[in-house]
C-alpha positions as a printed Julia matrix, in Angstrom:
277×3 Matrix{Float64}:
 128.38  112.35  126.12
 126.24  111.09  129.1
 124.97  107.83  130.05
 124.15  105.25  127.47
 121.58  102.34  128.2
 121.36   99.52  125.5
 117.95   97.91  125.75
 116.67   95.39  122.98
 118.45   97.04  120.29
 117.78  100.5   121.21
 120.4   102.89  122.62
 119.44  105.89  124.72
 121.53  108.82  124.95
 120.64  111.19  127.74
 121.63  114.51  128.87
 123.56  115.62  125.95
 123.11  117.7   122.93
 123.72  114.77  120.61
 120.69  114.16  118.51
 121.46  110.36  118.54
 118.5   109.84  120.85
 116.7   106.6   120.13
 118.23  104.2   117.67
 118.14  100.61  116.48
 117.45   98.59  113.57
 115.28   95.54  113.06
 115.88   94.91  109.47
 117.64   96.01  106.22
 116.55   98.19  103.13
 115.87   95.14  101.21
 113.61   93.42  103.76
 110.44   92.33  102.15
 108.33   93.28  105.11
 108.61   96.36  106.78
 105.9    96.57  109.39
 105.94   99.5   111.71
 103.53   99.69  114.61
 102.32  102.96  116.29
 100.85  103.78  119.61
  98.5   106.61  119.12
  96.81  108.52  121.97
  93.07  108.7   121.5
  91.21  109.66  118.13
  92.05  112.84  116.25
  94.33  112.33  113.25
  94.84  108.64  113.31
  93.56  108.58  109.72
  96.88  110.1   108.57
  98.37  106.93  108.99
  96.54  104.92  106.31
  97.02  108.05  104.2
 100.69  107.98  104.79
 100.8   104.41  103.98
  99.04  104.92  100.69
 101.25  107.8    99.62
 104.25  105.69  100.31
 102.77  102.73   98.07
 101.86  105.21   95.42
 105.3   106.59   95.28
 106.52  104.36   92.64
 109.65  103.51   94.8
 110.16   99.86   94.73
 111.5   100.17   98.28
 107.87  100.87   99.2
 106.84   97.19   98.81
 105.84   95.54  101.98
 105.66   98.84  104.1
 102.88   98.68  106.46
 101.93  100.94  109.2
  99.44   99.54  111.59
  98.17  101.66  114.39
  96.57  101.02  117.87
  94.98  103.54  120.1
  96.35  104.2   123.63
  93.91  105.4   126.58
  94.62  109.12  126.74
  93.32  109.66  130.34
  92.8   113.36  130.36
  92.73  114.99  126.81
  94.68  118.21  127.75
  97.85  119.88  126.64
  98.7   120.52  130.28
 101.97  119.02  131.81
 100.26  117.0   134.38
  97.78  115.35  131.83
 100.56  114.76  129.54
 102.74  113.06  132.02
  99.96  110.66  132.73
  99.21  110.25  129.04
 102.88  109.07  128.25
 102.92  106.72  131.4
 104.61  103.4   130.17
 101.79  101.32  131.34
  99.52  103.12  128.95
 102.0   102.46  125.99
 102.63   98.95  126.97
  99.02   97.92  126.98
  98.99   98.26  123.25
 102.22   96.45  122.36
 100.83   92.89  122.12
  98.09   94.02  119.43
 100.89   95.57  117.35
 103.2    92.57  117.72
 100.34   90.37  116.59
  99.83   92.61  113.49
 103.64   91.89  112.55
 105.19   95.18  113.94
 109.08   94.88  113.96
 109.58   98.42  115.51
 107.19  100.52  117.57
 106.78  104.27  117.68
 104.86  106.45  120.38
 103.13  108.51  118.02
 102.87  111.51  120.23
 105.18  114.47  120.58
 103.91  116.39  123.64
 103.41  113.3   126.03
 107.17  112.32  125.13
 109.01  115.78  125.07
 107.2   116.79  128.47
 109.43  114.43  130.23
 112.63  116.15  128.77
 115.41  114.54  126.86
 116.47  112.13  129.43
 113.07  111.03  130.66
 111.75  110.72  127.01
 114.75  108.51  126.43
 113.8   106.43  129.54
 110.25  106.31  128.19
 111.26  104.88  125.0
 113.62  102.38  126.53
 110.83  100.88  128.71
 108.66  100.76  125.63
 111.36   98.91  123.7
 111.63   96.44  126.69
 108.03   95.87  127.04
 107.71   95.31  123.19
 111.12   93.46  122.88
 111.37   95.47  119.64
 113.42   98.66  118.55
 111.11  101.75  119.67
 111.21  105.41  119.29
 108.7   108.45  119.7
 107.66  111.46  117.78
 109.93  113.79  119.77
 112.98  111.82  118.86
 111.71  111.5   115.46
 111.93  115.33  115.07
 115.42  115.48  116.58
 116.44  112.64  113.97
 114.46  114.53  111.18
 116.28  117.93  111.73
 119.69  116.06  111.77
 118.88  114.16  108.6
 118.04  117.47  106.71
 121.09  119.02  108.22
 119.21  121.92  109.84
 120.58  124.18  112.27
 117.78  126.78  112.83
 114.0   125.87  113.03
 110.72  127.53  113.94
 107.94  125.88  115.87
 104.29  126.46  114.68
 102.36  124.64  117.39
  98.95  123.91  118.37
  99.8   123.8   122.02
  99.59  126.44  124.76
 102.77  128.72  124.97
 104.21  126.75  128.1
 104.04  123.38  126.32
 105.24  124.63  123.16
 108.16  126.15  125.04
 108.89  122.68  126.39
 109.31  121.23  122.76
 111.74  124.24  121.91
 113.92  123.12  125.13
 113.74  119.57  123.67
 115.03  120.57  120.36
 117.62  122.88  121.84
 119.04  119.77  123.95
 119.27  117.95  120.5
 121.36  120.63  119.21
 118.92  122.79  117.16
 118.56  126.54  117.45
 114.92  127.44  117.71
 114.53  130.97  116.14
 110.91  131.22  116.86
 108.21  129.42  118.85
 104.57  130.13  118.26
 101.72  128.42  120.35
  97.94  128.41  119.47
  96.45  127.78  122.96
  94.49  124.98  121.89
  93.95  122.81  125.0
  92.54  119.4   123.6
  93.58  116.91  120.92
  90.05  116.6   119.97
  89.83  120.42  118.9
  92.97  120.11  116.94
  91.8   117.06  115.05
  88.78  119.23  113.42
  91.36  121.59  111.72
  91.49  121.24  107.99
  93.97  122.28  105.22
  93.24  126.12  105.53
  94.02  125.94  109.33
  97.3   123.97  108.68
  98.41  126.44  106.14
  97.68  129.36  108.34
  99.56  127.92  111.33
 102.56  127.1   109.37
 102.7   130.66  107.74
 102.15  132.23  111.13
 104.66  130.04  112.7
 107.37  130.69  110.16
 110.31  132.82  110.84
 112.64  134.31  108.09
 115.72  133.09  109.95
 114.44  129.41  109.95
 115.58  126.79  107.55
 112.38  124.64  108.24
 109.13  124.86  110.02
 108.03  122.21  112.69
 104.47  121.29  113.2
 104.64  119.03  116.44
 101.18  117.74  117.12
 100.23  114.11  115.94
  96.64  115.32  116.5
  96.85  117.7   113.62
  96.22  116.49  110.03
  99.04  117.17  107.77
  99.9   114.09  105.59
  97.87  115.31  102.61
  99.44  118.7   102.53
 103.04  118.43  103.37
 104.5   119.21   99.87
 101.75  122.13   99.58
 102.95  123.53  102.83
 106.52  123.26  101.85
 105.86  124.86   98.35
 104.0   127.85  100.43
 106.71  128.63  102.77
 109.65  127.85  100.11
 111.47  125.73  102.72
 111.21  122.31  104.31
 108.32  121.43  106.78
 108.36  118.82  109.25
 105.0   117.46  110.65
 104.35  115.18  113.45
 102.77  112.18  111.67
 105.08  112.56  108.68
 108.29  112.42  110.86
 106.64  109.6   112.86
 106.3   107.49  110.01
 109.83  108.36  108.8
 111.12  107.48  112.12
 109.56  103.96  112.08
 111.0   103.1   108.68
 114.4   104.52  109.83
 114.34  102.1   112.67
 113.97   99.27  110.15
 116.54  100.51  107.98
 113.96  101.25  105.3
 114.33  104.61  103.06
 111.51  105.29  100.64
 111.32  108.36   98.39
 108.05  109.97   98.54
 108.05  113.52   97.2
 104.48  114.03   98.0
 105.68  113.75  101.76
 108.16  116.73  101.62
 111.89  117.12  101.64
 112.43  114.46  104.37
 111.02  111.78  102.26
 112.51  113.31   98.94
 116.08  111.75   99.64
 118.0   108.82   98.64
């Protein structure tokens, strides 16, 4: 099973196909306050998080009471979907700089809201990244990459397709990360977009297009991995269009944060992942 290291309620399982990855709880489903703090690189689709919070509150599920999703921007360094830039973007000192502000906002768990600057480290390296973040925060922590791994497991998916904004080489690293988590990746489509800033300008039609183009008949679900891509308002529509579950970066990131707190909220507007329990 590989080595496990426990840090501040966080367990890192590295070098294994087990999708456990990062786990930890800081509360229970009946906790009145459920505040998850997000560290978000730069400014692209950060407005998805207040939108996600509103959709959760509007769900009618009484378990949505007390859910808060505050966000702090981290220094990106160079805005580029290149391996060297992504490794620097995800450096722990950049992430740790925002922890104090999130704790002041009442966060009881922290999620690094970035996929590419976590999976670029590989499974073991991404686990070390989050373990260091957890230690710096003194709170349970995770990242969007592990959120995808956990969401795939939650929906009992074995075959997925990737519809990425990234260049092909970076999209391929995400596919490798998912394979390490135990998923079969039946299709990977990159879009060659270098900057998060450009991705952040994409609208509904662009998102629907990339999802359709990245779908594969053999896939049980389609994954859109970029947190710079606005998707929160359209998850249910994309699923209806494709006829299968869709996992998007900001959607799974919010779900992962609530998972860390032991909070389950049913929000059909956020797709199959939130339409359970």
